[in-house]
PDB file of C-alpha atoms and ligand atoms in Angstrom:
ATOM      1  CA  MET A   1     -27.455 -75.408   5.200  1.00 71.00           C
ATOM      2  CA  ALA A   2     -30.459 -72.955   5.683  1.00 84.00           C
ATOM      3  CA  LYS A   3     -33.575 -74.708   6.747  1.00 93.00           C
ATOM      4  CA  ALA A   4     -37.188 -72.967   6.215  1.00 95.00           C
ATOM      5  CA  SER A   5     -38.471 -73.495   9.611  1.00 95.00           C
ATOM      6  CA  SER A   6     -35.194 -71.752  11.365  1.00 97.00           C
ATOM      7  CA  PRO A   7     -34.857 -68.075  12.780  1.00 98.00           C
ATOM      8  CA  ILE A   8     -33.643 -64.851  10.907  1.00 98.00           C
ATOM      9  CA  GLY A   9     -31.086 -63.871  12.816  1.00 98.00           C
ATOM     10  CA  VAL A  10     -30.301 -59.994  13.129  1.00 98.00           C
ATOM     11  CA  PHE A  11     -27.421 -58.523  14.939  1.00 98.00           C
ATOM     12  CA  ASP A  12     -26.684 -54.939  15.602  1.00 97.00           C
ATOM     13  CA  SER A  13     -24.437 -53.474  17.839  1.00 95.00           C
ATOM     14  CA  GLY A  14     -26.854 -52.773  20.413  1.00 94.00           C
ATOM     15  CA  ILE A  15     -30.475 -52.248  20.580  1.00 93.00           C
ATOM     16  CA  GLY A  16     -30.756 -49.540  17.220  1.00 93.00           C
ATOM     17  CA  GLY A  17     -30.943 -52.732  15.251  1.00 96.00           C
ATOM     18  CA  LEU A  18     -34.710 -53.201  16.301  1.00 96.00           C
ATOM     19  CA  THR A  19     -35.286 -51.280  14.081  1.00 95.00           C
ATOM     20  CA  VAL A  20     -34.941 -53.523  11.142  1.00 97.00           C
ATOM     21  CA  VAL A  21     -36.624 -56.396  13.320  1.00 97.00           C
ATOM     22  CA  ARG A  22     -39.840 -53.837  13.745  1.00 97.00           C
ATOM     23  CA  ALA A  23     -40.095 -53.855   9.636  1.00 97.00           C
ATOM     24  CA  LEU A  24     -39.371 -57.781   9.649  1.00 98.00           C
ATOM     25  CA  MET A  25     -42.644 -58.404  12.197  1.00 98.00           C
ATOM     26  CA  GLU A  26     -44.497 -55.909   9.772  1.00 97.00           C
ATOM     27  CA  ARG A  27     -42.956 -57.043   5.976  1.00 98.00           C
ATOM     28  CA  LEU A  28     -43.013 -61.369   7.153  1.00 98.00           C
ATOM     29  CA  PRO A  29     -44.965 -61.749  10.173  1.00 97.00           C
ATOM     30  CA  PHE A  30     -44.735 -65.877  10.460  1.00 97.00           C
ATOM     31  CA  GLU A  31     -41.115 -65.379  10.561  1.00 98.00           C
ATOM     32  CA  ASP A  32     -38.747 -66.807  13.787  1.00 98.00           C
ATOM     33  CA  ILE A  33     -36.669 -64.052  14.687  1.00 98.00           C
ATOM     34  CA  ILE A  34     -33.536 -63.792  16.990  1.00 98.00           C
ATOM     35  CA  TYR A  35     -32.079 -60.951  17.702  1.00 97.00           C
ATOM     36  CA  PHE A  36     -28.254 -59.991  18.666  1.00 98.00           C
ATOM     37  CA  GLY A  37     -27.163 -56.422  20.355  1.00 96.00           C
ATOM     38  CA  ASP A  38     -24.380 -56.477  21.538  1.00 96.00           C
ATOM     39  CA  THR A  39     -25.447 -53.712  24.068  1.00 94.00           C
ATOM     40  CA  ALA A  40     -21.916 -54.443  26.676  1.00 95.00           C
ATOM     41  CA  ARG A  41     -19.901 -52.702  24.193  1.00 95.00           C
ATOM     42  CA  VAL A  42     -22.081 -49.873  22.186  1.00 94.00           C
ATOM     43  CA  PRO A  43     -21.250 -47.744  20.183  1.00 94.00           C
ATOM     44  CA  TYR A  44     -19.503 -49.384  17.457  1.00 95.00           C
ATOM     45  CA  GLY A  45     -19.625 -46.160  15.284  1.00 92.00           C
ATOM     46  CA  VAL A  46     -16.634 -44.503  17.272  1.00 88.00           C
ATOM     47  CA  LYS A  47     -14.763 -47.795  17.233  1.00 94.00           C
ATOM     48  CA  SER A  48     -11.691 -48.943  14.960  1.00 94.00           C
ATOM     49  CA  ARG A  49     -12.156 -51.440  11.996  1.00 94.00           C
ATOM     50  CA  GLU A  50      -9.938 -54.069  13.351  1.00 96.00           C
ATOM     51  CA  THR A  51     -11.776 -54.085  16.812  1.00 97.00           C
ATOM     52  CA  ILE A  52     -14.878 -53.706  14.696  1.00 97.00           C
ATOM     53  CA  GLN A  53     -14.280 -56.667  12.490  1.00 98.00           C
ATOM     54  CA  SER A  54     -13.198 -59.400  15.742  1.00 98.00           C
ATOM     55  CA  PHE A  55     -17.408 -58.579  17.709  1.00 98.00           C
ATOM     56  CA  THR A  56     -18.481 -58.994  14.076  1.00 98.00           C
ATOM     57  CA  ARG A  57     -16.730 -62.280  13.662  1.00 98.00           C
ATOM     58  CA  GLN A  58     -17.980 -63.216  17.243  1.00 98.00           C
ATOM     59  CA  ILE A  59     -21.640 -62.238  17.278  1.00 98.00           C
ATOM     60  CA  ALA A  60     -22.106 -64.330  13.649  1.00 98.00           C
ATOM     61  CA  GLU A  61     -20.451 -67.121  14.670  1.00 98.00           C
ATOM     62  CA  PHE A  62     -23.189 -66.676  17.459  1.00 98.00           C
ATOM     63  CA  LEU A  63     -26.007 -66.589  15.701  1.00 98.00           C
ATOM     64  CA  LEU A  64     -24.868 -69.438  12.826  1.00 98.00           C
ATOM     65  CA  ALA A  65     -24.246 -71.921  16.029  1.00 97.00           C
ATOM     66  CA  ARG A  66     -28.228 -71.507  16.795  1.00 97.00           C
ATOM     67  CA  ASP A  67     -29.235 -72.452  13.408  1.00 97.00           C
ATOM     68  CA  VAL A  68     -30.119 -69.376  11.821  1.00 98.00           C
ATOM     69  CA  LYS A  69     -31.037 -69.378   8.462  1.00 98.00           C
ATOM     70  CA  LEU A  70     -30.487 -65.909   7.092  1.00 98.00           C
ATOM     71  CA  LEU A  71     -27.958 -63.552   8.542  1.00 98.00           C
ATOM     72  CA  ILE A  72     -28.957 -59.906   8.474  1.00 98.00           C
ATOM     73  CA  VAL A  73     -25.924 -57.193   9.484  1.00 98.00           C
ATOM     74  CA  ALA A  74     -28.629 -54.521  10.702  1.00 98.00           C
ATOM     75  CA  CYS A  75     -25.669 -52.275  12.283  1.00 97.00           C
ATOM     76  CA  ASN A  76     -24.665 -49.545   9.330  1.00 96.00           C
ATOM     77  CA  THR A  77     -20.715 -49.458  11.026  1.00 95.00           C
ATOM     78  CA  MET A  78     -20.610 -53.138  11.105  1.00 97.00           C
ATOM     79  CA  ALA A  79     -21.706 -54.027   7.352  1.00 97.00           C
ATOM     80  CA  ALA A  80     -19.466 -50.554   6.272  1.00 95.00           C
ATOM     81  CA  VAL A  81     -16.426 -52.357   7.637  1.00 96.00           C
ATOM     82  CA  ALA A  82     -16.755 -56.279   8.408  1.00 98.00           C
ATOM     83  CA  ILE A  83     -19.189 -57.602   5.754  1.00 98.00           C
ATOM     84  CA  ASP A  84     -16.390 -59.508   4.328  1.00 97.00           C
ATOM     85  CA  GLN A  85     -15.931 -61.056   7.229  1.00 97.00           C
ATOM     86  CA  VAL A  86     -19.361 -62.099   8.102  1.00 98.00           C
ATOM     87  CA  ARG A  87     -20.206 -63.638   3.799  1.00 98.00           C
ATOM     88  CA  SER A  88     -16.508 -65.312   4.450  1.00 97.00           C
ATOM     89  CA  LEU A  89     -17.297 -67.215   7.342  1.00 97.00           C
ATOM     90  CA  SER A  90     -21.389 -67.636   6.660  1.00 98.00           C
ATOM     91  CA  THR A  91     -23.046 -70.547   5.805  1.00 96.00           C
ATOM     92  CA  VAL A  92     -26.305 -69.269   5.163  1.00 97.00           C
ATOM     93  CA  PRO A  93     -27.166 -65.789   3.264  1.00 97.00           C
ATOM     94  CA  VAL A  94     -26.505 -62.664   4.265  1.00 98.00           C
ATOM     95  CA  LEU A  95     -28.030 -59.243   3.773  1.00 98.00           C
ATOM     96  CA  ASP A  96     -27.041 -56.058   5.205  1.00 97.00           C
ATOM     97  CA  VAL A  97     -28.445 -52.571   5.385  1.00 97.00           C
ATOM     98  CA  ILE A  98     -25.404 -50.854   3.134  1.00 97.00           C
ATOM     99  CA  ASP A  99     -26.458 -53.122   0.057  1.00 96.00           C
ATOM    100  CA  ALA A 100     -30.141 -52.662   0.456  1.00 96.00           C
ATOM    101  CA  GLY A 101     -29.897 -48.730   1.031  1.00 97.00           C
ATOM    102  CA  ALA A 102     -27.346 -48.118  -2.108  1.00 97.00           C
ATOM    103  CA  ARG A 103     -29.806 -49.586  -3.686  1.00 97.00           C
ATOM    104  CA  ALA A 104     -32.740 -48.431  -2.554  1.00 97.00           C
ATOM    105  CA  ALA A 105     -31.182 -44.878  -3.109  1.00 98.00           C
ATOM    106  CA  VAL A 106     -29.833 -45.695  -6.606  1.00 98.00           C
ATOM    107  CA  GLU A 107     -33.313 -46.364  -7.605  1.00 97.00           C
ATOM    108  CA  MET A 108     -34.881 -43.564  -6.181  1.00 96.00           C
ATOM    109  CA  THR A 109     -32.812 -40.484  -7.833  1.00 97.00           C
ATOM    110  CA  HIS A 110     -32.581 -38.698 -10.624  1.00 95.00           C
ATOM    111  CA  ARG A 111     -29.742 -35.752  -9.466  1.00 89.00           C
ATOM    112  CA  GLY A 112     -27.628 -37.092  -6.317  1.00 97.00           C
ATOM    113  CA  VAL A 113     -27.789 -38.716  -2.961  1.00 98.00           C
ATOM    114  CA  GLY A 114     -26.521 -37.044   0.330  1.00 98.00           C
ATOM    115  CA  VAL A 115     -25.413 -40.617   3.357  1.00 98.00           C
ATOM    116  CA  ILE A 116     -25.820 -39.982   6.665  1.00 98.00           C
ATOM    117  CA  GLY A 117     -24.086 -41.695   9.295  1.00 97.00           C
ATOM    118  CA  THR A 118     -22.277 -42.954  12.539  1.00 95.00           C
ATOM    119  CA  PRO A 119     -18.147 -41.171  11.904  1.00 94.00           C
ATOM    120  CA  THR A 120     -17.245 -45.071  11.071  1.00 92.00           C
ATOM    121  CA  THR A 121     -19.889 -45.473   8.803  1.00 95.00           C
ATOM    122  CA  ILE A 122     -19.409 -42.338   6.534  1.00 97.00           C
ATOM    123  CA  ASN A 123     -15.368 -42.471   6.882  1.00 95.00           C
ATOM    124  CA  SER A 124     -15.296 -46.240   5.764  1.00 95.00           C
ATOM    125  CA  ASN A 125     -17.037 -44.733   2.002  1.00 97.00           C
ATOM    126  CA  ALA A 126     -19.108 -47.925   1.826  1.00 97.00           C
ATOM    127  CA  TYR A 127     -22.119 -46.275   0.994  1.00 97.00           C
ATOM    128  CA  ALA A 128     -20.430 -44.273  -1.349  1.00 97.00           C
ATOM    129  CA  ARG A 129     -18.528 -47.634  -3.303  1.00 97.00           C
ATOM    130  CA  SER A 130     -21.793 -49.568  -3.210  1.00 98.00           C
ATOM    131  CA  ILE A 131     -23.885 -47.015  -5.138  1.00 98.00           C
ATOM    132  CA  HIS A 132     -20.962 -46.302  -7.895  1.00 98.00           C
ATOM    133  CA  ALA A 133     -20.931 -49.642  -8.114  1.00 98.00           C
ATOM    134  CA  LEU A 134     -24.509 -50.172  -9.112  1.00 97.00           C
ATOM    135  CA  ASN A 135     -24.193 -46.901 -11.069  1.00 97.00           C
ATOM    136  CA  PRO A 136     -21.386 -45.163 -11.187  1.00 97.00           C
ATOM    137  CA  ALA A 137     -22.839 -41.738 -12.632  1.00 96.00           C
ATOM    138  CA  VAL A 138     -24.171 -40.564  -9.314  1.00 97.00           C
ATOM    139  CA  HIS A 139     -23.563 -38.028  -6.939  1.00 97.00           C
ATOM    140  CA  VAL A 140     -22.889 -38.900  -3.546  1.00 98.00           C
ATOM    141  CA  HIS A 141     -22.553 -35.952  -0.606  1.00 98.00           C
ATOM    142  CA  SER A 142     -21.962 -38.125   2.804  1.00 98.00           C
ATOM    143  CA  GLN A 143     -22.242 -36.509   6.396  1.00 98.00           C
ATOM    144  CA  ALA A 144     -21.006 -37.668   9.393  1.00 97.00           C
ATOM    145  CA  CYS A 145     -23.864 -36.693  12.435  1.00 97.00           C
ATOM    146  CA  PRO A 146     -22.470 -38.428  15.542  1.00 96.00           C
ATOM    147  CA  LEU A 147     -24.675 -36.869  17.639  1.00 97.00           C
ATOM    148  CA  PHE A 148     -27.809 -38.394  16.519  1.00 97.00           C
ATOM    149  CA  VAL A 149     -27.070 -41.584  18.585  1.00 95.00           C
ATOM    150  CA  PRO A 150     -27.423 -40.233  21.660  1.00 94.00           C
ATOM    151  CA  LEU A 151     -30.447 -37.554  21.390  1.00 95.00           C
ATOM    152  CA  VAL A 152     -32.260 -41.295  19.609  1.00 93.00           C
ATOM    153  CA  GLU A 153     -31.338 -42.541  22.745  1.00 89.00           C
ATOM    154  CA  GLU A 154     -32.190 -39.614  25.088  1.00 91.00           C
ATOM    155  CA  GLY A 155     -35.770 -39.988  23.094  1.00 92.00           C
ATOM    156  CA  TRP A 156     -35.345 -36.415  21.838  1.00 95.00           C
ATOM    157  CA  LEU A 157     -37.167 -37.386  18.603  1.00 96.00           C
ATOM    158  CA  ASP A 158     -38.668 -33.677  18.600  1.00 96.00           C
ATOM    159  CA  ASN A 159     -37.606 -30.843  20.108  1.00 97.00           C
ATOM    160  CA  ASP A 160     -35.690 -28.099  19.610  1.00 98.00           C
ATOM    161  CA  VAL A 161     -32.195 -29.662  20.287  1.00 98.00           C
ATOM    162  CA  ALA A 162     -32.773 -32.434  17.872  1.00 98.00           C
ATOM    163  CA  ARG A 163     -34.138 -29.637  15.219  1.00 98.00           C
ATOM    164  CA  LEU A 164     -30.812 -27.479  15.534  1.00 98.00           C
ATOM    165  CA  THR A 165     -28.711 -30.075  15.406  1.00 98.00           C
ATOM    166  CA  ALA A 166     -30.368 -31.626  12.503  1.00 98.00           C
ATOM    167  CA  ARG A 167     -30.241 -28.557  10.335  1.00 98.00           C
ATOM    168  CA  GLU A 168     -26.418 -27.902  11.305  1.00 98.00           C
ATOM    169  CA  TYR A 169     -25.198 -31.199  10.441  1.00 98.00           C
ATOM    170  CA  LEU A 170     -27.442 -31.546   7.366  1.00 97.00           C
ATOM    171  CA  LYS A 171     -26.389 -27.768   5.598  1.00 96.00           C
ATOM    172  CA  PRO A 172     -23.779 -29.072   3.964  1.00 96.00           C
ATOM    173  CA  VAL A 173     -25.313 -31.947   2.510  1.00 96.00           C
ATOM    174  CA  PHE A 174     -28.379 -29.540   1.387  1.00 94.00           C
ATOM    175  CA  VAL A 175     -26.303 -26.927  -0.097  1.00 94.00           C
ATOM    176  CA  GLU A 176     -25.681 -30.300  -3.005  1.00 95.00           C
ATOM    177  CA  GLN A 177     -28.285 -31.232  -5.467  1.00 93.00           C
ATOM    178  CA  ILE A 178     -29.713 -34.365  -3.929  1.00 97.00           C
ATOM    179  CA  ASP A 179     -32.969 -35.899  -4.073  1.00 97.00           C
ATOM    180  CA  ALA A 180     -32.730 -39.029  -1.512  1.00 98.00           C
ATOM    181  CA  LEU A 181     -31.215 -38.733   1.865  1.00 98.00           C
ATOM    182  CA  VAL A 182     -30.045 -42.076   2.901  1.00 98.00           C
ATOM    183  CA  LEU A 183     -30.542 -42.821   6.721  1.00 97.00           C
ATOM    184  CA  GLY A 184     -27.642 -44.833   7.278  1.00 97.00           C
ATOM    185  CA  CYS A 185     -27.272 -45.441  10.363  1.00 97.00           C
ATOM    186  CA  THR A 186     -30.463 -47.998  12.774  1.00 95.00           C
ATOM    187  CA  HIS A 187     -30.912 -44.949  14.646  1.00 96.00           C
ATOM    188  CA  TYR A 188     -32.223 -42.602  12.256  1.00 97.00           C
ATOM    189  CA  PRO A 189     -35.486 -43.953  11.584  1.00 95.00           C
ATOM    190  CA  LEU A 190     -36.900 -42.754  14.427  1.00 95.00           C
ATOM    191  CA  LEU A 191     -36.002 -39.629  13.430  1.00 97.00           C
ATOM    192  CA  LYS A 192     -37.342 -40.180   9.980  1.00 97.00           C
ATOM    193  CA  PRO A 193     -40.945 -37.095  10.675  1.00 98.00           C
ATOM    194  CA  LEU A 194     -38.252 -34.681  12.006  1.00 98.00           C
ATOM    195  CA  LEU A 195     -35.572 -35.148   9.211  1.00 98.00           C
ATOM    196  CA  GLN A 196     -38.269 -35.113   6.666  1.00 98.00           C
ATOM    197  CA  GLU A 197     -39.249 -31.985   8.412  1.00 97.00           C
ATOM    198  CA  VAL A 198     -35.623 -30.398   7.606  1.00 97.00           C
ATOM    199  CA  ALA A 199     -35.098 -31.945   4.702  1.00 97.00           C
ATOM    200  CA  GLY A 200     -38.237 -30.509   2.674  1.00 96.00           C
ATOM    201  CA  PRO A 201     -40.718 -32.210   0.444  1.00 96.00           C
ATOM    202  CA  ARG A 202     -38.422 -32.453  -2.549  1.00 95.00           C
ATOM    203  CA  ILE A 203     -36.176 -34.993  -0.633  1.00 97.00           C
ATOM    204  CA  GLN A 204     -37.263 -38.428  -0.026  1.00 98.00           C
ATOM    205  CA  LEU A 205     -35.762 -40.341   2.789  1.00 98.00           C
ATOM    206  CA  VAL A 206     -34.476 -44.289   2.401  1.00 97.00           C
ATOM    207  CA  ASP A 207     -35.015 -45.682   5.240  1.00 96.00           C
ATOM    208  CA  SER A 208     -32.463 -49.154   4.768  1.00 91.00           C
ATOM    209  CA  ALA A 209     -34.601 -50.799   7.653  1.00 94.00           C
ATOM    210  CA  ILE A 210     -37.644 -51.071   5.614  1.00 95.00           C
ATOM    211  CA  THR A 211     -35.427 -51.605   2.169  1.00 95.00           C
ATOM    212  CA  VAL A 212     -33.398 -54.630   3.698  1.00 97.00           C
ATOM    213  CA  ALA A 213     -36.864 -56.079   5.105  1.00 97.00           C
ATOM    214  CA  GLU A 214     -38.079 -56.220   0.911  1.00 97.00           C
ATOM    215  CA  GLN A 215     -34.669 -57.980   0.196  1.00 97.00           C
ATOM    216  CA  THR A 216     -35.408 -60.465   3.068  1.00 98.00           C
ATOM    217  CA  ALA A 217     -38.643 -61.485   1.289  1.00 98.00           C
ATOM    218  CA  ALA A 218     -37.389 -61.210  -2.092  1.00 97.00           C
ATOM    219  CA  THR A 219     -34.537 -63.336  -0.416  1.00 98.00           C
ATOM    220  CA  LEU A 220     -36.979 -65.991   1.333  1.00 98.00           C
ATOM    221  CA  ASP A 221     -38.657 -65.916  -2.063  1.00 97.00           C
ATOM    222  CA  ARG A 222     -36.131 -66.892  -4.446  1.00 97.00           C
ATOM    223  CA  LEU A 223     -34.618 -69.792  -1.991  1.00 97.00           C
ATOM    224  CA  SER A 224     -37.868 -71.225  -1.472  1.00 97.00           C
ATOM    225  CA  LEU A 225     -37.135 -69.939   2.417  1.00 97.00           C
ATOM    226  CA  HIS A 226     -40.650 -68.628   4.065  1.00 97.00           C
ATOM    227  CA  ASN A 227     -41.232 -70.233   7.204  1.00 96.00           C
ATOM    228  CA  PRO A 228     -43.923 -73.193   6.120  1.00 94.00           C
ATOM    229  CA  GLN A 229     -46.139 -72.807   9.584  1.00 90.00           C
ATOM    230  CA  ARG A 230     -47.957 -69.647   9.552  1.00 85.00           C
ATOM    231  CA  VAL A 231     -48.965 -69.682  13.024  1.00 90.00           C
ATOM    232  CA  ALA A 232     -47.374 -66.907  15.676  1.00 92.00           C
ATOM    233  CA  PRO A 233     -44.229 -66.364  15.157  1.00 96.00           C
ATOM    234  CA  HIS A 234     -41.329 -66.850  17.539  1.00 95.00           C
ATOM    235  CA  TYR A 235     -39.148 -63.671  18.837  1.00 96.00           C
ATOM    236  CA  GLN A 236     -35.601 -64.050  21.305  1.00 95.00           C
ATOM    237  CA  TYR A 237     -33.729 -61.290  21.816  1.00 95.00           C
ATOM    238  CA  VAL A 238     -29.786 -61.510  23.075  1.00 96.00           C
ATOM    239  CA  VAL A 239     -27.835 -58.955  24.565  1.00 95.00           C
ATOM    240  CA  THR A 240     -24.612 -58.728  26.238  1.00 96.00           C
ATOM    241  CA  ASP A 241     -25.626 -56.103  28.654  1.00 94.00           C
ATOM    242  CA  VAL A 242     -28.959 -54.851  30.007  1.00 90.00           C
ATOM    243  CA  PRO A 243     -28.628 -51.058  30.593  1.00 81.00           C
ATOM    244  CA  LEU A 244     -30.326 -48.852  32.625  1.00 80.00           C
ATOM    245  CA  ARG A 245     -33.690 -48.043  30.825  1.00 82.00           C
ATOM    246  CA  PHE A 246     -33.374 -50.789  28.300  1.00 85.00           C
ATOM    247  CA  GLN A 247     -36.731 -52.004  28.410  1.00 86.00           C
ATOM    248  CA  THR A 248     -37.726 -48.461  27.670  1.00 88.00           C
ATOM    249  CA  ILE A 249     -35.781 -47.620  24.638  1.00 89.00           C
ATOM    250  CA  GLY A 250     -35.725 -51.424  23.343  1.00 92.00           C
ATOM    251  CA  SER A 251     -39.495 -50.877  23.251  1.00 92.00           C
ATOM    252  CA  ARG A 252     -39.480 -47.630  21.619  1.00 90.00           C
ATOM    253  CA  PHE A 253     -37.250 -49.107  18.796  1.00 93.00           C
ATOM    254  CA  LEU A 254     -39.337 -52.110  18.536  1.00 95.00           C
ATOM    255  CA  GLY A 255     -42.911 -50.437  19.167  1.00 93.00           C
ATOM    256  CA  ARG A 256     -44.045 -52.956  21.274  1.00 92.00           C
ATOM    257  CA  GLU A 257     -42.547 -54.714  23.983  1.00 90.00           C
ATOM    258  CA  LEU A 258     -39.143 -56.928  24.207  1.00 88.00           C
ATOM    259  CA  THR A 259     -39.855 -60.006  25.844  1.00 86.00           C
ATOM    260  CA  HIS A 260     -37.693 -63.212  26.067  1.00 86.00           C
ATOM    261  CA  LEU A 261     -34.779 -60.601  26.768  1.00 91.00           C
ATOM    262  CA  GLU A 262     -31.398 -63.549  27.186  1.00 93.00           C
ATOM    263  CA  GLN A 263     -28.240 -62.066  28.483  1.00 95.00           C
ATOM    264  CA  VAL A 264     -24.764 -64.170  27.305  1.00 95.00           C
ATOM    265  CA  ARG A 265     -21.698 -62.804  28.774  1.00 91.00           C
ATOM    266  CA  TRP A 266     -18.589 -62.983  26.517  1.00 83.00           C
TER     267      TRP A 266
HETATM  268  N1  DGL B   1     -25.914 -49.492  14.995  1.00 95.82           N
HETATM  269  C1  DGL B   1     -24.895 -48.252  14.671  1.00 95.82           C
HETATM  270  C2  DGL B   1     -25.050 -48.135  13.022  1.00 95.82           C
HETATM  271  O1  DGL B   1     -26.475 -48.062  12.408  1.00 95.82           O
HETATM  272  C3  DGL B   1     -25.207 -46.936  15.540  1.00 95.82           C
HETATM  273  C4  DGL B   1     -24.780 -47.351  16.565  1.00 95.82           C
HETATM  274  C5  DGL B   1     -23.559 -47.326  17.549  1.00 95.82           C
HETATM  275  O2  DGL B   1     -22.390 -46.657  17.182  1.00 95.82           O
HETATM  276  O3  DGL B   1     -23.023 -48.687  17.470  1.00 95.82           O
HETATM  277  O4  DGL B   1     -24.359 -47.610  12.845  1.00 95.82           O
END
């Protein structure tokens, strides 16, 4: 049973989901958050469906045991192939970045939608399915961009390598008639200024981190689940490994210092 005073549980394959935590902190400044990042087993974006489903179940169970009031699947790859598993085991409402991003894109577009993400997300066709379930007439053009995750983790957000890579990946998408581009991966919001520059002013970027934070606020309203205590919130970060430069990269994603870190070993 979801309790209003409980924290929101957010999870991802690694630290990329901190972009969602950042959006939640800005949108819902009085909510406690527990973030789980599977830093020992990241990246998920190139793993098989079965492996991702089993890891995802394990993480969802961990957070439910911590008594969260809402589960947010911040990882696009997990949402693409394991959302049914999470929904079937969860005792609390579940939100995910793909549903949120698809809804925002359908509202925004008049011509067509581009979607970029990891190879697993794009091969799953999950965004196209979600968009077509909302409006079958919208044209969707998808493109896997596997080099974006390492570029962002390297901090190469605005240099020639990043710019050329973006141009090369997006060339086939821009040939199509699109007016919205869904950033279908936790890491891509950090590339927003560069992607907007490459896309030009006629294409709007859909940031799933922001849209899922909006959906979270609406869900808390609807279910009367806002934290009744309007005091400084408690943030907790659980990871399966503390890799080199974790603090630096994590803080970049979060936009503030990472504290209250807990490591679990599975
Ligand atoms: N979190 C993943 C996503 O949003 C990107 C990193 C990974 O491949 O695990 O798709």
